[in-house]
Amino acid sequence: MPCYITRTASYLPGPAVENDEIERFIGSLDGEAATKAKILSMNGIVRRHYAQNHFQQKTHDVYGLGSRAAQQCLSEHKETDPVTYLAAGTTYTPLAAPGFASILHHRLQADGYLNYPVEISSHAGICSSAANAMVAAIRSITAGHHRTALCVGAEHASEILKSSVIQPIDDRSQHENLRNSRWFMSIFLRFMLSDGAGAFLLQDCPDSERLSLRVNWTHSMSFAHEAPLCMKLEGRTALLSQDLSVLSTYLVPLAGKFLDIALETHHDSLDSYSIILPHMSSYFFRRKMERVIAFHSSDRENPVPYWTNLATAGNTGSASIYVMLDQFLRQHELLDGDRILLFIPESGQFNFVLVSLTVVMP
């Protein structure tokens, strides 16, 4: 069965927060002021959103963020084709169990949506958890098990990064180069990650009145068998950390290997795409992403173009690919037959997702 994305939605909580306003929402930590400017110049983000008020009290939880995005998708959906499959992914939930999709289902019914039984699928991880939720929802339709599905990605990173909660390991005195310390990485992540959610409505036929995106193929693959742990979220402390040396060593070669396998498997090439939407955690890794794209383009001097909203939407983790596609569709004029490639690398222990799409006009 074919599968189409017929609705996209995104939700970024509260006002856009400029760089000089960050501390008003997530507080400040001792010593980080000296590194703030450097970190912000590295990540390239100028605006982001937090589900926090000025007293570090949450305005939404991750379930609420996901629900707001999902409701936007469902508000115009015809009830004659009810959603029967709900897949959702995130990095952090305040409850370890039940799964994200279960509580999201409950929140949606409380607001008048999905007030009936559905099949659910919850996905955990780092940057690719929600992308894998998308893949699961797509495959539920292509396999013929469901006609209409909803996939959701949401992140509430500020809840574990705000100064009233985070307790970074202070190993500054053990490193001549501060950037090698675990303390620096905690600060780096504080200034890099923010909150948001997105949702896609998937159906087995295109919308007769508006643009749809046909799913050509999906590819998801882990390389954890040949790479060490890079990014992790501690279960007891909710401390998020990343090893930049591991990331620098493994990201480019494994991303390239993944692209080789995926494109060969699906008899495809990057040159057939109008645009690539890659998830990038920060502009610090932009050149690495550009090298990967250029290497797989037939003309390396003029590679396939890519688009990102990282600077103005912030890094919303696993939700970012949802927010990115939604904003891209709203900001660009597309033609029937245009091809879009979603590329989601995850540095947790290096797994990757590709979703190939084609524009279908009514």
CSV table of C-alpha atoms in Angstrom, one decimal:
chain,number,residue,atom,x,y,z
A,1,MET,CA,0.0,0.0,0.0
A,2,PRO,CA,1.2,3.6,-0.7
A,3,CYS,CA,1.6,6.1,2.2
A,4,TYR,CA,1.3,9.8,2.1
A,5,ILE,CA,1.9,12.6,4.6
A,6,THR,CA,-1.3,14.6,4.2
A,7,ARG,CA,-0.9,17.0,7.2
A,8,THR,CA,2.1,18.5,9.0
A,9,ALA,CA,2.1,20.6,12.2
A,10,SER,CA,4.6,22.0,14.7
A,11,TYR,CA,4.3,23.7,18.0
A,12,LEU,CA,7.0,25.9,19.6
A,13,PRO,CA,6.0,27.0,23.1
A,14,GLY,CA,6.0,30.6,24.3
A,15,PRO,CA,7.8,33.5,22.7
A,16,ALA,CA,11.1,33.1,20.7
A,17,VAL,CA,13.9,33.5,23.2
A,18,GLU,CA,17.0,35.5,22.0
A,19,ASN,CA,20.5,34.6,23.1
A,20,ASP,CA,20.6,37.4,25.7
A,21,GLU,CA,17.3,36.1,27.3
A,22,ILE,CA,18.3,32.4,27.8
A,23,GLU,CA,19.0,32.8,31.6
A,24,ARG,CA,15.5,34.3,32.2
A,25,PHE,CA,14.0,30.9,31.4
A,26,ILE,CA,16.6,28.2,32.3
A,27,GLY,CA,18.7,30.2,34.9
A,28,SER,CA,22.4,30.4,35.1
A,29,LEU,CA,25.2,28.2,36.5
A,30,ASP,CA,28.5,29.2,38.1
A,31,GLY,CA,31.2,29.8,35.6
A,32,GLU,CA,29.1,29.4,32.4
A,33,ALA,CA,28.9,33.1,31.6
A,34,ALA,CA,32.6,33.0,30.5
A,35,THR,CA,31.9,30.3,28.0
A,36,LYS,CA,28.4,31.4,26.8
A,37,ALA,CA,29.5,33.6,23.9
A,38,LYS,CA,31.9,30.9,22.6
A,39,ILE,CA,29.3,28.1,22.8
A,40,LEU,CA,26.6,30.2,21.0
A,41,SER,CA,29.0,31.1,18.3
A,42,MET,CA,29.7,27.4,17.8
A,43,ASN,CA,26.1,26.3,17.7
A,44,GLY,CA,24.9,29.2,15.5
A,45,ILE,CA,21.4,29.3,17.2
A,46,VAL,CA,20.0,32.8,17.6
A,47,ARG,CA,16.4,32.0,18.8
A,48,ARG,CA,14.8,29.1,20.5
A,49,HIS,CA,11.7,28.3,22.6
A,50,TYR,CA,11.3,27.0,26.2
A,51,ALA,CA,8.2,25.6,27.9
A,52,GLN,CA,9.3,27.4,31.0
A,53,ASN,CA,8.3,30.7,32.6
A,54,HIS,CA,10.7,33.2,34.3
A,55,PHE,CA,10.5,31.2,37.5
A,56,GLN,CA,11.6,28.0,35.8
A,57,GLN,CA,8.1,26.6,36.2
A,58,LYS,CA,7.1,24.5,33.2
A,59,THR,CA,4.3,25.9,31.0
A,60,HIS,CA,3.8,22.4,29.4
A,61,ASP,CA,5.2,19.0,29.9
A,62,VAL,CA,6.4,16.8,27.0
A,63,TYR,CA,3.0,15.2,26.7
A,64,GLY,CA,1.3,18.5,26.4
A,65,LEU,CA,3.8,19.7,23.8
A,66,GLY,CA,3.1,16.6,21.7
A,67,SER,CA,-0.6,17.0,22.2
A,68,ARG,CA,-0.6,20.6,20.9
A,69,ALA,CA,1.2,19.5,17.7
A,70,ALA,CA,-1.0,16.5,17.2
A,71,GLN,CA,-4.2,18.5,17.6
A,72,GLN,CA,-3.1,20.9,14.8
A,73,CYS,CA,-2.8,17.8,12.6
A,74,LEU,CA,-6.2,16.4,13.6
A,75,SER,CA,-8.2,19.6,13.7
A,76,GLU,CA,-8.9,19.6,9.9
A,77,HIS,CA,-8.9,15.8,9.5
A,78,LYS,CA,-12.1,14.2,8.3
A,79,GLU,CA,-13.6,11.8,10.9
A,80,THR,CA,-14.6,9.4,8.1
A,81,ASP,CA,-11.0,8.2,8.1
A,82,PRO,CA,-10.2,7.8,11.8
A,83,VAL,CA,-6.6,7.5,13.1
A,84,THR,CA,-6.1,3.9,14.2
A,85,TYR,CA,-2.3,4.0,14.8
A,86,LEU,CA,-0.4,6.4,17.1
A,87,ALA,CA,3.4,6.4,17.2
A,88,ALA,CA,5.4,8.9,19.3
A,89,GLY,CA,9.1,9.4,20.1
A,90,THR,CA,11.1,11.6,22.5
A,91,THR,CA,14.3,11.6,24.6
A,92,TYR,CA,13.0,12.4,28.0
A,93,THR,CA,9.7,11.8,29.7
A,94,PRO,CA,9.0,12.6,33.4
A,95,LEU,CA,7.5,9.1,33.8
A,96,ALA,CA,9.7,6.2,32.8
A,97,ALA,CA,6.5,4.2,32.1
A,98,PRO,CA,4.0,3.9,30.6
A,99,GLY,CA,5.3,4.8,27.2
A,100,PHE,CA,5.1,8.2,25.6
A,101,ALA,CA,2.4,7.3,23.1
A,102,SER,CA,0.1,5.9,25.9
A,103,ILE,CA,0.0,9.1,27.9
A,104,LEU,CA,-0.2,11.1,24.7
A,105,HIS,CA,-3.3,9.1,23.7
A,106,HIS,CA,-4.8,10.0,27.1
A,107,ARG,CA,-4.0,13.7,26.8
A,108,LEU,CA,-5.5,13.8,23.3
A,109,GLN,CA,-8.8,12.2,24.4
A,110,ALA,CA,-9.0,14.7,27.2
A,111,ASP,CA,-9.1,17.4,24.6
A,112,GLY,CA,-11.6,15.7,22.4
A,113,TYR,CA,-9.3,13.7,20.0
A,114,LEU,CA,-8.8,10.0,19.6
A,115,ASN,CA,-11.5,9.2,22.1
A,116,TYR,CA,-11.5,5.5,21.1
A,117,PRO,CA,-9.0,2.6,21.1
A,118,VAL,CA,-6.0,2.8,18.9
A,119,GLU,CA,-2.8,0.8,18.4
A,120,ILE,CA,0.2,2.7,19.9
A,121,SER,CA,4.0,2.5,19.5
A,122,SER,CA,6.4,4.4,21.9
A,123,HIS,CA,10.0,5.2,20.8
A,124,ALA,CA,12.8,6.2,23.0
A,125,GLY,CA,16.3,7.4,22.2
A,126,ILE,CA,18.1,10.6,21.3
A,127,CYS,CA,17.7,12.5,18.0
A,128,SER,CA,16.2,9.7,16.0
A,129,SER,CA,13.5,8.4,18.4
A,130,ALA,CA,10.7,10.4,16.8
A,131,ALA,CA,12.0,9.6,13.3
A,132,ASN,CA,11.8,5.9,14.0
A,133,ALA,CA,8.2,6.5,15.3
A,134,MET,CA,7.6,8.1,11.9
A,135,VAL,CA,9.1,5.0,10.1
A,136,ALA,CA,6.9,2.7,12.2
A,137,ALA,CA,3.8,4.6,11.3
A,138,ILE,CA,4.7,4.7,7.6
A,139,ARG,CA,5.3,1.0,7.6
A,140,SER,CA,2.0,0.3,9.4
A,141,ILE,CA,0.3,1.8,6.4
A,142,THR,CA,2.4,0.4,3.6
A,143,ALA,CA,2.0,-3.1,5.2
A,144,GLY,CA,-1.8,-2.6,4.9
A,145,HIS,CA,-2.4,-2.8,8.7
A,146,HIS,CA,-3.8,0.7,9.0
A,147,ARG,CA,-5.2,3.3,6.6
A,148,THR,CA,-4.6,6.4,8.8
A,149,ALA,CA,-1.8,7.0,11.3
A,150,LEU,CA,-0.5,9.8,13.4
A,151,CYS,CA,3.2,10.2,14.4
A,152,VAL,CA,4.5,12.7,16.9
A,153,GLY,CA,7.9,13.9,18.1
A,154,ALA,CA,8.2,16.1,21.1
A,155,GLU,CA,11.0,17.3,23.4
A,156,HIS,CA,11.1,19.2,26.7
A,157,ALA,CA,14.9,19.5,27.1
A,158,SER,CA,14.7,22.6,29.3
A,159,GLU,CA,13.1,20.5,32.1
A,160,ILE,CA,16.3,18.7,32.7
A,161,LEU,CA,18.7,21.5,31.7
A,162,LYS,CA,17.4,24.3,33.8
A,163,SER,CA,19.6,25.5,36.6
A,164,SER,CA,17.2,24.4,39.3
A,165,VAL,CA,17.5,20.8,38.2
A,166,ILE,CA,20.8,20.1,36.4
A,167,GLN,CA,23.8,19.1,38.5
A,168,PRO,CA,26.7,19.0,36.1
A,169,ILE,CA,29.9,17.1,37.0
A,170,ASP,CA,32.5,19.8,37.8
A,171,ASP,CA,35.8,18.4,36.4
A,172,ARG,CA,37.1,21.7,35.1
A,173,SER,CA,40.3,21.5,37.2
A,174,GLN,CA,41.2,18.1,35.6
A,175,HIS,CA,41.5,19.5,32.1
A,176,GLU,CA,43.9,22.0,30.5
A,177,ASN,CA,41.5,22.4,27.6
A,178,LEU,CA,38.1,23.2,29.1
A,179,ARG,CA,36.3,21.8,26.1
A,180,ASN,CA,37.4,18.3,27.0
A,181,SER,CA,35.6,18.4,30.4
A,182,ARG,CA,32.2,16.9,31.1
A,183,TRP,CA,31.3,20.2,32.7
A,184,PHE,CA,31.7,22.0,29.4
A,185,MET,CA,29.6,19.5,27.6
A,186,SER,CA,26.8,20.0,30.1
A,187,ILE,CA,26.9,23.8,29.4
A,188,PHE,CA,27.2,23.2,25.7
A,189,LEU,CA,24.0,21.2,25.8
A,190,ARG,CA,22.2,23.8,28.0
A,191,PHE,CA,22.8,26.4,25.3
A,192,MET,CA,22.0,24.1,22.4
A,193,LEU,CA,18.8,22.2,23.2
A,194,SER,CA,15.3,23.7,23.5
A,195,ASP,CA,11.6,22.7,23.4
A,196,GLY,CA,9.1,21.9,20.7
A,197,ALA,CA,6.9,19.3,19.0
A,198,GLY,CA,5.7,18.2,15.6
A,199,ALA,CA,3.2,15.8,14.1
A,200,PHE,CA,2.4,14.2,10.8
A,201,LEU,CA,-0.8,12.7,9.6
A,202,LEU,CA,-0.3,9.7,7.4
A,203,GLN,CA,-2.8,8.1,5.0
A,204,ASP,CA,-3.0,5.5,2.3
A,205,CYS,CA,-4.2,8.1,-0.3
A,206,PRO,CA,-3.2,11.7,-1.1
A,207,ASP,CA,-5.4,14.6,0.0
A,208,SER,CA,-7.7,15.7,-2.8
A,209,GLU,CA,-7.5,19.4,-1.9
A,210,ARG,CA,-4.0,20.2,-0.8
A,211,LEU,CA,-0.4,19.2,-1.2
A,212,SER,CA,0.6,15.7,0.0
A,213,LEU,CA,4.0,14.0,0.2
A,214,ARG,CA,4.2,10.4,-1.1
A,215,VAL,CA,6.7,8.3,0.9
A,216,ASN,CA,9.0,6.6,-1.6
A,217,TRP,CA,11.0,4.6,0.9
A,218,THR,CA,12.4,4.6,4.4
A,219,HIS,CA,15.7,3.4,5.8
A,220,SER,CA,16.7,3.1,9.4
A,221,MET,CA,20.0,1.5,10.6
A,222,SER,CA,22.1,1.3,13.7
A,223,PHE,CA,25.9,1.1,13.8
A,224,ALA,CA,26.2,0.5,17.5
A,225,HIS,CA,28.0,-2.7,16.8
A,226,GLU,CA,31.1,-0.7,15.6
A,227,ALA,CA,30.9,2.5,17.5
A,228,PRO,CA,31.2,3.4,21.2
A,229,LEU,CA,28.5,5.2,23.3
A,230,CYS,CA,28.6,8.9,22.4
A,231,MET,CA,25.5,10.6,23.9
A,232,LYS,CA,23.5,9.4,26.9
A,233,LEU,CA,20.8,10.4,29.3
A,234,GLU,CA,21.4,9.0,32.8
A,235,GLY,CA,18.3,7.3,34.2
A,236,ARG,CA,18.7,8.2,37.9
A,237,THR,CA,20.1,11.7,37.5
A,238,ALA,CA,18.6,12.8,34.1
A,239,LEU,CA,22.0,14.2,33.3
A,240,LEU,CA,22.5,14.4,29.6
A,241,SER,CA,26.1,14.2,28.3
A,242,GLN,CA,28.0,13.7,25.0
A,243,ASP,CA,31.6,12.8,24.0
A,244,LEU,CA,32.7,15.2,21.3
A,245,SER,CA,35.8,13.2,20.5
A,246,VAL,CA,33.7,10.1,19.8
A,247,LEU,CA,31.3,12.2,17.7
A,248,SER,CA,34.1,13.7,15.7
A,249,THR,CA,35.7,10.3,15.0
A,250,TYR,CA,32.6,8.4,14.0
A,251,LEU,CA,29.9,10.7,12.7
A,252,VAL,CA,31.1,11.4,9.1
A,253,PRO,CA,32.4,7.9,8.2
A,254,LEU,CA,29.2,6.2,9.6
A,255,ALA,CA,26.9,8.7,8.0
A,256,GLY,CA,28.6,8.2,4.7
A,257,LYS,CA,28.4,4.4,5.1
A,258,PHE,CA,24.7,4.6,5.9
A,259,LEU,CA,24.0,6.8,2.9
A,260,ASP,CA,25.9,4.3,0.6
A,261,ILE,CA,23.8,1.4,1.9
A,262,ALA,CA,20.5,3.2,1.8
A,263,LEU,CA,20.9,4.7,-1.7
A,264,GLU,CA,22.1,1.4,-3.1
A,265,THR,CA,19.3,-0.6,-1.4
A,266,HIS,CA,16.6,1.7,-2.9
A,267,HIS,CA,18.4,2.2,-6.3
A,268,ASP,CA,18.4,5.9,-5.7
A,269,SER,CA,20.8,8.9,-5.8
A,270,LEU,CA,21.0,12.2,-4.0
A,271,ASP,CA,21.0,14.0,-7.4
A,272,SER,CA,17.3,13.1,-7.8
A,273,TYR,CA,16.3,15.3,-4.9
A,274,SER,CA,15.3,18.9,-5.0
A,275,ILE,CA,16.3,19.5,-1.4
A,276,ILE,CA,17.7,17.6,1.7
A,277,LEU,CA,16.4,18.4,5.2
A,278,PRO,CA,19.1,17.2,7.6
A,279,HIS,CA,18.9,17.2,11.3
A,280,MET,CA,21.9,19.1,12.7
A,281,SER,CA,22.5,19.5,16.4
A,282,SER,CA,24.4,22.7,15.9
A,283,TYR,CA,26.2,24.7,13.2
A,284,PHE,CA,29.5,23.4,14.7
A,285,PHE,CA,28.8,20.2,12.7
A,286,ARG,CA,27.6,22.0,9.6
A,287,ARG,CA,30.8,21.4,7.6
A,288,LYS,CA,30.7,17.7,8.4
A,289,MET,CA,27.2,17.4,7.1
A,290,GLU,CA,28.1,19.4,3.9
A,291,ARG,CA,31.0,17.0,3.3
A,292,VAL,CA,28.8,14.0,3.5
A,293,ILE,CA,26.2,15.5,1.1
A,294,ALA,CA,28.9,16.7,-1.3
A,295,PHE,CA,30.6,13.3,-1.4
A,296,HIS,CA,27.3,11.7,-2.4
A,297,SER,CA,26.5,14.3,-5.1
A,298,SER,CA,27.7,13.8,-8.6
A,299,ASP,CA,29.0,17.4,-8.8
A,300,ARG,CA,30.8,17.9,-5.5
A,301,GLU,CA,31.4,21.6,-6.4
A,302,ASN,CA,27.6,22.1,-6.6
A,303,PRO,CA,26.1,19.5,-4.3
A,304,VAL,CA,22.4,18.9,-3.7
A,305,PRO,CA,21.1,21.8,-1.7
A,306,TYR,CA,19.9,21.5,1.9
A,307,TRP,CA,17.7,23.6,4.2
A,308,THR,CA,17.6,24.0,8.0
A,309,ASN,CA,15.7,26.1,10.5
A,310,LEU,CA,18.2,25.5,13.3
A,311,ALA,CA,19.2,29.1,13.8
A,312,THR,CA,15.6,30.3,14.4
A,313,ALA,CA,13.7,27.3,15.7
A,314,GLY,CA,16.6,25.9,17.9
A,315,ASN,CA,17.6,22.3,18.3
A,316,THR,CA,14.4,20.5,19.4
A,317,GLY,CA,16.1,17.1,19.3
A,318,SER,CA,14.0,14.3,18.0
A,319,ALA,CA,11.2,16.7,17.2
A,320,SER,CA,13.4,18.8,14.9
A,321,ILE,CA,12.7,16.9,11.7
A,322,TYR,CA,9.0,17.4,12.2
A,323,VAL,CA,9.3,21.1,12.9
A,324,MET,CA,11.7,21.4,10.0
A,325,LEU,CA,9.5,19.8,7.4
A,326,ASP,CA,6.4,21.7,8.6
A,327,GLN,CA,8.2,25.0,8.4
A,328,PHE,CA,9.8,24.2,5.1
A,329,LEU,CA,6.4,23.4,3.5
A,330,ARG,CA,4.9,26.6,4.8
A,331,GLN,CA,7.8,28.8,3.6
A,332,HIS,CA,8.5,27.4,0.1
A,333,GLU,CA,6.6,27.0,-3.1
A,334,LEU,CA,6.8,23.4,-4.3
A,335,LEU,CA,6.1,21.7,-7.6
A,336,ASP,CA,4.4,18.4,-8.3
A,337,GLY,CA,7.2,15.8,-8.4
A,338,ASP,CA,9.7,17.6,-6.3
A,339,ARG,CA,11.7,15.2,-4.1
A,340,ILE,CA,12.6,15.8,-0.5
A,341,LEU,CA,15.0,13.7,1.6
A,342,LEU,CA,14.7,13.7,5.4
A,343,PHE,CA,18.1,12.8,6.9
A,344,ILE,CA,18.3,12.2,10.7
A,345,PRO,CA,21.6,11.1,12.2
A,346,GLU,CA,21.7,10.3,15.9
A,347,SER,CA,24.9,10.4,17.9
A,348,GLY,CA,23.6,8.3,20.8
A,349,GLN,CA,25.4,5.3,19.5
A,350,PHE,CA,25.1,6.2,15.9
A,351,ASN,CA,21.9,5.2,14.2
A,352,PHE,CA,20.5,7.0,11.2
A,353,VAL,CA,17.1,7.4,9.4
A,354,LEU,CA,16.3,8.5,5.9
A,355,VAL,CA,12.8,9.2,4.6
A,356,SER,CA,12.4,9.8,0.8
A,357,LEU,CA,9.4,11.9,-0.2
A,358,THR,CA,7.8,13.2,-3.4
A,359,VAL,CA,5.4,16.2,-3.7
A,360,VAL,CA,2.0,15.3,-5.0
A,361,MET,CA,-0.3,18.2,-5.9
A,362,PRO,CA,-4.1,17.8,-6.0
